[in-house]
CSV table of C-alpha atoms in Angstrom, one decimal:
chain,number,residue,atom,x,y,z
A,1,UNK,CA,-49.1,-171.0,18.0
A,2,UNK,CA,-50.0,-167.3,18.1
A,3,UNK,CA,-52.2,-166.1,21.0
A,4,UNK,CA,-52.3,-163.2,23.3
A,5,UNK,CA,-50.2,-163.4,26.5
A,6,UNK,CA,-53.2,-162.2,28.5
A,7,UNK,CA,-56.7,-160.7,27.9
A,8,UNK,CA,-59.0,-158.6,29.9
A,9,UNK,CA,-62.0,-161.0,29.4
A,10,UNK,CA,-61.8,-164.7,28.7
A,11,UNK,CA,-64.9,-164.9,26.5
A,12,UNK,CA,-66.1,-162.7,23.7
A,13,UNK,CA,-69.3,-162.4,21.7
A,14,UNK,CA,-69.2,-163.4,18.0
A,15,UNK,CA,-69.4,-159.9,16.5
A,16,UNK,CA,-70.3,-158.7,13.0
A,17,UNK,CA,-68.4,-159.3,9.7
A,18,UNK,CA,-69.9,-156.7,7.5
A,19,UNK,CA,-67.9,-153.9,5.7
A,20,UNK,CA,-64.4,-153.6,4.6
A,21,UNK,CA,-61.3,-153.5,6.8
A,22,UNK,CA,-60.7,-150.4,9.0
A,23,UNK,CA,-56.9,-150.6,8.7
A,24,UNK,CA,-54.0,-152.6,7.4
A,25,UNK,CA,-55.2,-152.3,3.7
A,26,UNK,CA,-51.9,-151.1,2.3
A,27,UNK,CA,-48.4,-152.6,1.8
A,28,UNK,CA,-46.4,-151.3,4.8
A,29,UNK,CA,-43.3,-153.5,4.9
A,30,UNK,CA,-42.7,-155.8,1.9
A,31,UNK,CA,-42.9,-155.7,-1.9
A,32,UNK,CA,-45.4,-158.5,-2.3
A,33,UNK,CA,-48.5,-159.4,-0.2
A,34,UNK,CA,-51.5,-161.6,0.2
A,35,UNK,CA,-54.8,-159.6,0.5
A,36,UNK,CA,-58.2,-160.8,1.8
A,37,UNK,CA,-61.1,-160.7,-0.6
A,38,UNK,CA,-63.8,-161.7,1.8
A,39,UNK,CA,-64.6,-161.5,5.5
A,40,UNK,CA,-64.1,-164.4,7.9
A,41,UNK,CA,-62.2,-165.8,10.8
A,42,UNK,CA,-58.6,-167.0,10.3
A,43,UNK,CA,-57.5,-169.3,13.1
A,44,UNK,CA,-54.1,-169.2,14.7
A,45,UNK,CA,-53.3,-172.7,13.1
A,46,UNK,CA,-54.2,-171.5,9.7
A,47,UNK,CA,-52.0,-168.4,10.1
A,48,UNK,CA,-49.1,-170.6,11.3
A,49,UNK,CA,-49.6,-173.2,8.5
A,50,UNK,CA,-49.6,-170.4,5.8
A,51,UNK,CA,-46.4,-168.9,7.3
A,52,UNK,CA,-44.6,-172.2,7.2
A,53,UNK,CA,-45.8,-172.7,3.6
A,54,UNK,CA,-44.3,-169.3,2.6
A,55,UNK,CA,-41.0,-169.8,4.4
A,56,UNK,CA,-40.5,-173.3,3.0
A,57,UNK,CA,-41.2,-172.2,-0.6
A,58,UNK,CA,-38.7,-169.3,-0.4
A,59,UNK,CA,-36.2,-171.7,1.3
A,60,UNK,CA,-35.9,-169.3,4.3
A,61,UNK,CA,-34.8,-166.4,2.0
A,62,UNK,CA,-36.3,-163.0,2.0
A,63,UNK,CA,-38.2,-161.5,4.9
A,64,UNK,CA,-41.9,-162.4,5.9
A,65,UNK,CA,-44.3,-160.2,7.8
A,66,UNK,CA,-47.6,-161.5,9.4
A,67,UNK,CA,-50.0,-158.6,9.4
A,68,UNK,CA,-52.8,-160.3,11.3
A,69,UNK,CA,-53.0,-161.5,15.0
A,70,UNK,CA,-55.5,-163.9,16.5
A,71,UNK,CA,-56.8,-162.0,19.5
A,72,UNK,CA,-60.4,-163.3,19.6
A,73,UNK,CA,-61.2,-166.3,21.7
A,74,UNK,CA,-63.7,-168.8,20.3
A,75,UNK,CA,-65.6,-171.0,22.8
A,76,UNK,CA,-66.9,-174.5,22.3
A,77,UNK,CA,-69.1,-176.7,24.4
A,78,UNK,CA,-68.1,-180.3,24.9
A,79,UNK,CA,-69.5,-183.0,22.6
A,80,UNK,CA,-72.8,-184.6,23.6
A,81,UNK,CA,-73.7,-181.7,26.1
A,82,UNK,CA,-77.2,-180.5,26.5
A,83,UNK,CA,-78.2,-177.0,25.7
A,84,UNK,CA,-78.0,-174.4,28.5
A,85,UNK,CA,-75.6,-174.3,31.4
A,86,UNK,CA,-73.7,-171.3,30.2
A,87,UNK,CA,-71.1,-170.5,27.4
A,88,UNK,CA,-68.4,-173.0,26.7
A,89,UNK,CA,-64.7,-172.7,27.5
A,90,UNK,CA,-62.2,-170.9,25.1
A,91,UNK,CA,-60.9,-173.5,22.6
A,92,UNK,CA,-59.1,-171.6,19.9
A,93,UNK,CA,-58.0,-168.1,18.8
A,94,UNK,CA,-59.0,-166.4,15.6
A,95,UNK,CA,-58.2,-163.2,13.8
A,96,UNK,CA,-61.2,-161.3,12.4
A,97,UNK,CA,-60.4,-160.5,8.8
A,98,UNK,CA,-62.4,-158.2,6.5
A,99,UNK,CA,-62.0,-157.6,2.8
A,100,UNK,CA,-58.9,-155.6,1.6
A,101,UNK,CA,-56.9,-156.6,4.6
A,102,UNK,CA,-53.2,-157.5,4.0
A,103,UNK,CA,-52.5,-160.8,5.6
A,104,UNK,CA,-48.8,-161.4,4.7
A,105,UNK,CA,-46.0,-159.4,3.2
A,106,UNK,CA,-42.7,-160.6,1.7
A,107,UNK,CA,-39.6,-159.0,0.3
A,108,UNK,CA,-36.2,-160.1,-0.9
A,109,UNK,CA,-37.4,-162.7,-3.3
A,110,UNK,CA,-38.1,-162.6,-7.1
A,111,UNK,CA,-41.8,-161.9,-8.1
A,112,UNK,CA,-42.5,-165.4,-9.4
A,113,UNK,CA,-41.2,-167.0,-6.3
A,114,UNK,CA,-43.3,-164.6,-4.1
A,115,UNK,CA,-46.4,-165.2,-6.1
A,116,UNK,CA,-46.0,-169.0,-5.9
A,117,UNK,CA,-45.4,-168.8,-2.1
A,118,UNK,CA,-48.5,-166.7,-1.6
A,119,UNK,CA,-50.5,-169.1,-3.7
A,120,UNK,CA,-49.4,-172.0,-1.5
A,121,UNK,CA,-50.2,-169.9,1.6
A,122,UNK,CA,-53.7,-169.1,0.3
A,123,UNK,CA,-54.6,-172.8,0.1
A,124,UNK,CA,-54.0,-173.0,3.9
A,125,UNK,CA,-56.5,-170.2,4.6
A,126,UNK,CA,-60.3,-170.4,4.8
A,127,UNK,CA,-61.0,-167.2,2.9
A,128,UNK,CA,-60.5,-166.0,-0.7
A,129,UNK,CA,-57.3,-164.0,-1.2
A,130,UNK,CA,-55.3,-162.4,-4.0
A,131,UNK,CA,-51.6,-161.6,-4.7
A,132,UNK,CA,-50.8,-157.9,-4.6
A,133,UNK,CA,-47.6,-155.9,-5.2
A,134,UNK,CA,-46.4,-152.7,-3.6
A,135,UNK,CA,-47.5,-150.6,-6.6
A,136,UNK,CA,-51.0,-151.9,-6.5
A,137,UNK,CA,-54.1,-149.9,-5.3
A,138,UNK,CA,-55.2,-151.6,-2.1
A,139,UNK,CA,-58.9,-151.5,-2.9
C-alpha cells in the first residue's frame, strides 16, 4: 500500500477541489496513459487495485508508471461516537486528483492491449477517466 514514510503533520484539512491540475498533465514516460476527467480523491487501495489490473492484463509485459501518490491523510471518527471531542485519527491516505491529471502510463505493449488494460484500471477508480496516447493534446 502506498503511503508517505513520514509527514510533518499527522492531520490535514479537507481542502478544495476546484480547477484543473497544476502539473502532471502531459505524457512524460510511456506511450499510453489514463487521464482524469473530474476532480476527486483516489485512495491508496484504488491506486494499487488499478495497478494490479493493468499489470495482470499485460501479463507483466511492458512498463507501467504510477503518476499519483497518496500523501493526504483522511481521518475518521469511530462508529457510534458523539460529536465533538476533536478530530478523528488518520485512517487512510488519498491522492488529490484534478481534471487533466495523468494517473498511469504504460509502454512496450500494443495499443489495443494498453487501451483494454487502462479500461480495466478505470473501473477500479472512483473518478471518470479517459485513455490517451502520447500524440494527444493533454487538455
